[in-house]
Short mmCIF file of C-alpha atoms and ligand atoms in Angstrom, two decimals:
data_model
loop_
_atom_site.label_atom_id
_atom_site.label_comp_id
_atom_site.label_asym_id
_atom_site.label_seq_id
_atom_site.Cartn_x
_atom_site.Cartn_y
_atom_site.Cartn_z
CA UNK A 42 172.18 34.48 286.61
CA UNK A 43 175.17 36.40 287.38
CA UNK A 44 175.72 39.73 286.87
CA UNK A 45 177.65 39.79 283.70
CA UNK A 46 175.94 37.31 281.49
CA UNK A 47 173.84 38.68 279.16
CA UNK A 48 172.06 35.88 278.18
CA UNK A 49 171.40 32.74 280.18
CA UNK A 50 169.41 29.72 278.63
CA UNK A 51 168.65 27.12 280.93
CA UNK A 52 167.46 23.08 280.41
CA UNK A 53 165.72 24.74 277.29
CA UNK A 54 163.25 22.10 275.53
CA UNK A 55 161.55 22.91 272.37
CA UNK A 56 159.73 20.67 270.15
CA UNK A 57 157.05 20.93 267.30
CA UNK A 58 153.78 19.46 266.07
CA UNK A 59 150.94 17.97 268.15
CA UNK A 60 149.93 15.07 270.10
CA UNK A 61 151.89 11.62 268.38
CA UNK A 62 152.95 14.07 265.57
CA UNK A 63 155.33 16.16 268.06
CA UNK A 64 158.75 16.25 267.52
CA UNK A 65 161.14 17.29 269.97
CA UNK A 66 164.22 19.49 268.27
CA UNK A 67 166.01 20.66 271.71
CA UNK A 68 166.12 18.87 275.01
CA UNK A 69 167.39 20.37 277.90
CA UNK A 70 169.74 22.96 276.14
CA UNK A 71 171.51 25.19 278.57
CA UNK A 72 173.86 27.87 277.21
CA UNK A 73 175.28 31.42 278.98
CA UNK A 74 177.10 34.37 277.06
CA UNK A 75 178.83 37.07 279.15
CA UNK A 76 178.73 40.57 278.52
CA UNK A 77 180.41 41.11 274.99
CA UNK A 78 181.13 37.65 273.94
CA UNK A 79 180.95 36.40 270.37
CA UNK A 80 179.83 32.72 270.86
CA UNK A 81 178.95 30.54 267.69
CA UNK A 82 177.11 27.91 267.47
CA UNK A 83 177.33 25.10 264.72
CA UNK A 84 175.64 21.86 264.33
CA UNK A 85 174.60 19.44 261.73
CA UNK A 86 171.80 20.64 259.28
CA UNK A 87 168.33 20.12 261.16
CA UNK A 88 170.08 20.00 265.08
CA UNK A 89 168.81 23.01 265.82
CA UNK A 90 170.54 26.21 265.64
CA UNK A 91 167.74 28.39 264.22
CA UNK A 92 165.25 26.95 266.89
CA UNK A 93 167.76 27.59 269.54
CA UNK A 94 168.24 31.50 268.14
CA UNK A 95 164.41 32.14 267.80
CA UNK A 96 163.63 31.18 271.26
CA UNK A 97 166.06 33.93 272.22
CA UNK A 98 165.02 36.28 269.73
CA UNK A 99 161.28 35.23 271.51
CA UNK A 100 159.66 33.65 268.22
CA UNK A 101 158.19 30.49 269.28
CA UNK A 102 157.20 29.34 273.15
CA UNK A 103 159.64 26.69 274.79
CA UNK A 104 158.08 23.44 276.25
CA UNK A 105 160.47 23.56 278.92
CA UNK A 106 163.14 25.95 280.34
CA UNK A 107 163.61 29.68 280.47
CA UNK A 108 165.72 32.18 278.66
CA UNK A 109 167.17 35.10 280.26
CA UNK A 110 168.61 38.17 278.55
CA UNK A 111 170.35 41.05 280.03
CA UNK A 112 168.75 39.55 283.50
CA UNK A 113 165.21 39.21 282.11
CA UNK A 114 163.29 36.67 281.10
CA UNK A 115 162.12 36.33 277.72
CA UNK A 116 158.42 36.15 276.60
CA UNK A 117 158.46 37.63 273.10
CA UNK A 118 160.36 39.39 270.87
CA UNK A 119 162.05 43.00 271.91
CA UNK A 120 164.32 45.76 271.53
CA UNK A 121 167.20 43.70 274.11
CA UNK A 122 167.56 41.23 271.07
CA UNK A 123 168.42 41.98 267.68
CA UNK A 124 168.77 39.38 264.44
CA UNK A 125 170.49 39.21 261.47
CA UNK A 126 169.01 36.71 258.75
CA UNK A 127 170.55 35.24 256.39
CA UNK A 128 168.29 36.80 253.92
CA UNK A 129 169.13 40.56 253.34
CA UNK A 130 166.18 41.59 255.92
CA UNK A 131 166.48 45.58 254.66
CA UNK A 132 163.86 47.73 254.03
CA UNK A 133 163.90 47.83 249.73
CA UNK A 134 161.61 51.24 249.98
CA UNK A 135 164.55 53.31 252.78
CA UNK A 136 168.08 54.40 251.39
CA UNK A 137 170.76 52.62 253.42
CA UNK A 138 171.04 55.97 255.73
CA UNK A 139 167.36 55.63 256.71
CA UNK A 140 167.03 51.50 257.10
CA UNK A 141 170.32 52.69 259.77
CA UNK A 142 168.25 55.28 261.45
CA UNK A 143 165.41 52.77 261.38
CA UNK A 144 167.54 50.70 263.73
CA UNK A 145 167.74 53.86 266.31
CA UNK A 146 164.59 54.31 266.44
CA UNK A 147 163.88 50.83 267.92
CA UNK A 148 166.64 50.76 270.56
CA UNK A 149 168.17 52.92 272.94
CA UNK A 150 168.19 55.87 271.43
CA UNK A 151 164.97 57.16 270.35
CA UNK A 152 164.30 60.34 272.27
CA UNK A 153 167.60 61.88 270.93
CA UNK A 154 168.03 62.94 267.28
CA UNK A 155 171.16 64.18 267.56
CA UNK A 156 172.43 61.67 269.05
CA UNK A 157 170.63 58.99 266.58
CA UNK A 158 172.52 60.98 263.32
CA UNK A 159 175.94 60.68 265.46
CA UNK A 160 174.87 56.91 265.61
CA UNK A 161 173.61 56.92 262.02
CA UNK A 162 176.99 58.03 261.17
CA UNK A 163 179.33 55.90 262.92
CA UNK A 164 177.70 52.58 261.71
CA UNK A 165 177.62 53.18 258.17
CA UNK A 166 181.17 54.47 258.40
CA UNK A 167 182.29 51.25 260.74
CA UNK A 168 180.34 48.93 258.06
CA UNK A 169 182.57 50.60 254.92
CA UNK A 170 178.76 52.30 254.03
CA UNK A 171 179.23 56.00 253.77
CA UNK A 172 179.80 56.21 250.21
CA UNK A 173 176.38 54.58 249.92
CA UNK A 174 174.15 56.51 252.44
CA UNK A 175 172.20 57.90 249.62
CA UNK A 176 171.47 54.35 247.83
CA UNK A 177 168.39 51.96 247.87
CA UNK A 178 169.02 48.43 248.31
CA UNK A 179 168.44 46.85 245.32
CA UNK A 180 171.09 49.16 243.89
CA UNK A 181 173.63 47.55 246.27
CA UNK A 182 175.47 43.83 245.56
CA UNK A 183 174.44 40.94 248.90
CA UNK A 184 177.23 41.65 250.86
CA UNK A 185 176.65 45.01 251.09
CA UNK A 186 172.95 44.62 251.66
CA UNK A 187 173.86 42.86 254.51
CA UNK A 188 176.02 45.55 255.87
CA UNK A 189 173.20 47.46 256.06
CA UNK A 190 171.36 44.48 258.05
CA UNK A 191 173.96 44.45 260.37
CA UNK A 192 174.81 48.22 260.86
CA UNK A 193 171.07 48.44 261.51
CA UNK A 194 171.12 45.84 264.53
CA UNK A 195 174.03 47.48 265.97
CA UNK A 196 172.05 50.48 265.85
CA UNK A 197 169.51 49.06 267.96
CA UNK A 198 171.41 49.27 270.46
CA UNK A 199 170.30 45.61 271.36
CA UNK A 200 171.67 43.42 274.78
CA UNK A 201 172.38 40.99 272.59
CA UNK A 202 172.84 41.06 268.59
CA UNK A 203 171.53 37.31 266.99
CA UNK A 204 172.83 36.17 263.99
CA UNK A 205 171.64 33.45 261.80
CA UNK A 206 173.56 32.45 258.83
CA UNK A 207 174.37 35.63 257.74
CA UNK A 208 176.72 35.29 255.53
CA UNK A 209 175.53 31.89 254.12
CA UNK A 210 173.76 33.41 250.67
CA UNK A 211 177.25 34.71 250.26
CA UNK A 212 179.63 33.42 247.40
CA UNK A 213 183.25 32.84 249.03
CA UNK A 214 185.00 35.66 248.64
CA UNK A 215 182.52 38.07 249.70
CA UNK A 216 181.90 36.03 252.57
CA UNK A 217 185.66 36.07 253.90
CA UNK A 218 185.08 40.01 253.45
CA UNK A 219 182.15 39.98 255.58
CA UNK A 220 183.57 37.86 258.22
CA UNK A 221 186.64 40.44 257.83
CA UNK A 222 183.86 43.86 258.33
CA UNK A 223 182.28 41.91 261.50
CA UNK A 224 186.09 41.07 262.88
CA UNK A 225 186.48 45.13 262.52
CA UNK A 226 183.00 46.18 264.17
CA UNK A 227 183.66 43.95 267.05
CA UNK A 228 187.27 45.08 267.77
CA UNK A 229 185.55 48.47 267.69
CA UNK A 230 182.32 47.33 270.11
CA UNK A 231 182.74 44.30 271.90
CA UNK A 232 178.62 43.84 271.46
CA UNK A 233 177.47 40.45 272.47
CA UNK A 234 176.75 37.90 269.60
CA UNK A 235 175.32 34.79 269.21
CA UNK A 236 176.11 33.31 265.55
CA UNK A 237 174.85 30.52 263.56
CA UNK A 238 176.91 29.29 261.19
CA UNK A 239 177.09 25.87 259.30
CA UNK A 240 181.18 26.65 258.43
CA UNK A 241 183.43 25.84 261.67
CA UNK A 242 186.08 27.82 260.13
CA UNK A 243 183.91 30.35 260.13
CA UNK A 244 182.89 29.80 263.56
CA UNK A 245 187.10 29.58 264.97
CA UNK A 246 187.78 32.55 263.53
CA UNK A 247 184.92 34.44 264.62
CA UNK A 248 183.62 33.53 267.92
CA UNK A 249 184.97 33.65 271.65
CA UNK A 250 183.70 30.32 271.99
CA UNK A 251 182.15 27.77 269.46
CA UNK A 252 178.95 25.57 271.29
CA UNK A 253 179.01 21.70 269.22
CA UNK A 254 175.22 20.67 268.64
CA UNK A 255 174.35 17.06 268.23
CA UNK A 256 172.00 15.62 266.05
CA UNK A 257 168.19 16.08 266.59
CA UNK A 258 167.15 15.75 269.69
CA UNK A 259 169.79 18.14 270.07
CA UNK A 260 172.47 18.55 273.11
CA UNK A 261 175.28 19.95 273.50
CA UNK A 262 178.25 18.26 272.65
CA UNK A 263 180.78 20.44 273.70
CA UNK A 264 181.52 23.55 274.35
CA UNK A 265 185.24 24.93 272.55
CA UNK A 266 187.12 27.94 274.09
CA UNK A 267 188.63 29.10 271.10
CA UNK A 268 192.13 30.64 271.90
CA UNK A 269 193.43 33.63 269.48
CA UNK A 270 192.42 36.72 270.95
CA UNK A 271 194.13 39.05 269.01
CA UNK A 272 196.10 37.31 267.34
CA UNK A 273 192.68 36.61 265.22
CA UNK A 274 193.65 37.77 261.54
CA UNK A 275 193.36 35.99 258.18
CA UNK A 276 196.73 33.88 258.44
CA UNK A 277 195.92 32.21 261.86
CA UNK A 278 193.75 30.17 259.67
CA UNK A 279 196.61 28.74 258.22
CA UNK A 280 197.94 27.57 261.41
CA UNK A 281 198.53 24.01 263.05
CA UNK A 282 196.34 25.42 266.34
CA UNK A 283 193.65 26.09 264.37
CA UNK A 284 193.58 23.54 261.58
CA UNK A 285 194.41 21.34 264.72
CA UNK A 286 190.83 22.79 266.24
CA UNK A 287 188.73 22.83 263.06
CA UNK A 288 189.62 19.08 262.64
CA UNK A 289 188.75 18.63 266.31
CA UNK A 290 184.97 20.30 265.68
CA UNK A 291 184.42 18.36 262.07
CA UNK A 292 185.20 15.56 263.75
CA UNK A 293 182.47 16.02 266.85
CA UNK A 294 179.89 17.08 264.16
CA UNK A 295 180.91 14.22 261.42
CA UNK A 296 180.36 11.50 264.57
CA UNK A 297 176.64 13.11 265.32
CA UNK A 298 174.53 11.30 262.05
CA UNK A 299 171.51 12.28 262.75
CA UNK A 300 168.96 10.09 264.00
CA UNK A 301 165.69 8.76 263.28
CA UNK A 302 162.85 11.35 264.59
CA UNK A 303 162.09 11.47 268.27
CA UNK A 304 158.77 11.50 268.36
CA UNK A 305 156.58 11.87 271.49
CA UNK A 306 153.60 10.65 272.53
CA UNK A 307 150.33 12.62 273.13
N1 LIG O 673 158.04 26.08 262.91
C1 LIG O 673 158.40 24.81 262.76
N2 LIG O 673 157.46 23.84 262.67
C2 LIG O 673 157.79 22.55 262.54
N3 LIG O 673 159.06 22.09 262.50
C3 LIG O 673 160.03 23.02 262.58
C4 LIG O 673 159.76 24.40 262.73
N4 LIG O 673 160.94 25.06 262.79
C5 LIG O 673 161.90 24.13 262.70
N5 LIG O 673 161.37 22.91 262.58
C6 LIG O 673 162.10 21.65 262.48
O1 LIG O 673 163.01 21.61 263.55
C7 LIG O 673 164.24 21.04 263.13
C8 LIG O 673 165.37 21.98 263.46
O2 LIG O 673 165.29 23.10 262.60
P1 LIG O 673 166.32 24.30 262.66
O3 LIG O 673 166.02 25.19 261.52
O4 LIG O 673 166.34 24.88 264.02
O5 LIG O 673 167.71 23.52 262.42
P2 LIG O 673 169.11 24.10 261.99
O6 LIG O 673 170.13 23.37 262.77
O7 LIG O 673 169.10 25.59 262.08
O8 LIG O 673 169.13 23.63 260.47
P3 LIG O 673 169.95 24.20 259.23
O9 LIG O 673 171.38 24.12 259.59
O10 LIG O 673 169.57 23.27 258.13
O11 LIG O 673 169.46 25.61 259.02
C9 LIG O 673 164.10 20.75 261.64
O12 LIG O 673 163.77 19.38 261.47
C10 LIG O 673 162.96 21.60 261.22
O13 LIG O 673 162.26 21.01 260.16
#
């Protein structure tokens, strides 16, 4: 792995079930995201997104393969990885100030409490949250519940921040808004981020690069270097280059039906 990639996954395999009942989701996936990249991945429903994310977040054991983060292998879950769920994963029982600092105390930062308020501070105010320090969750709407999710993994300090459909219990608009908060925070700290998403606009106007999945067993189909830099605001979506690209990516996924289950034998 070179120096700058912070996470390298290679000829990952991953299946689930036993003996003639296993059923192999990933085969041979290999994927690599330098040092504050924003790489999405999208797929058809069932390829294998969220099984590719939680063997980097170190949730389940590959067959086959190895992930490396930050230059180390993984073998369970830790403080270099962070996730976002789609689910607003907050603590309901900690005001939005003190699910942040919960974040601090997990990563880098522990042995410093000045330093964790100074951090404290700066997410909720990069996240549009200081107004709402003081608040529990369930006083707070689903999009800004999830500000709090993500302020808190950026708080962590994490190698590499993993997100999973966050936006997807989301209606529209508050979802463009989101996408809009997480454009901001990464202008601000280019953090490296792996994203699942099921939208490909979504994914072309976030991400540094957008990985294609295939259907189940999945591969990679192709990998998209997505080109606006910063010239990544609302109105690019309007554009020929990217309507040109989104139709590109539909197209890749709409050819992938997926297939009949791949099962293996004992
Ligand atoms: N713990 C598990 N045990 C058994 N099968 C599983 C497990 N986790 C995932 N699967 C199966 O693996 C396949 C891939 O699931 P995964 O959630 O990774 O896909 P996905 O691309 O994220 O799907 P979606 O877009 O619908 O969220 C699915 O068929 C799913 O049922």
């Amino acid at each position: 792995m070179t120096a700058s990639m912070d996470l390298d996954v290679r000829d990952l395999s991953v299946g689930f079930g036993r003996g003639s009942r296993r059923v192999s989701v990933l085969e041979n996936i290999s994927v690599s995201v330098a040092q504050g990249e924003f790489v999405a991945i999208v797929g058809p429903s069932g390829s294998g997104k969220s099984t590719l994310l939680n063997a980097v977040a170190g949730f389940l054991s590959p067959d086959g393969g190895t992930v490396e983060v930050g230059g180390e292998p993984v073998t369970g879950p830790g403080p270099s990885r962070c996730v976002v769920f789609q689910e607003y994963a907050v603590f309901p029982w900690l005001t939005v100030e003190r699910n942040i600092g919960f974040g601090t105390r997990l990563g880098a930062w522990t042995g410093d409490p000045a330093r964790r308020t100074e951090i404290v501070d700066r997410y909720l105010d990069l996240m549009g949250l200081t107004a709402f320090r003081d608040a529990l969750p369930k006083t707070l709407s689903g999009g800004m519940r999830q500000r709090v999710a993500i302020a808190r993994a950026y708080a962590v300090d994490p190698t590499i921040l993993l997100m999973d459909e966050p936006f997807a219990a989301l209606d529209a608009q508050t979802r463009e808004h989101m996408q809009e908060a997480l454009l901001d925070i990464s202008r601000q700290e280019h953090r490296t981020v792996l994203f699942v998403t099921h939208q490909v606009e979504e994914a072309l106007y976030l991400a540094d690069r957008v990985v294609v999945m295939g259907a189940r067993p999945a591969r990679i189909q192709e990998v998209v270097d997505v080109p606006w830099g910063d010239r990544r605001d609302h109105d690019i979506k309007l554009t020929d280059e990217f309507i040109g690209l989104r139709r590109h990516v539909e197209h890749l996924l709409h050819d992938t039906e997926p297939q009949a289950t791949n099962e293996r034998t004992p």
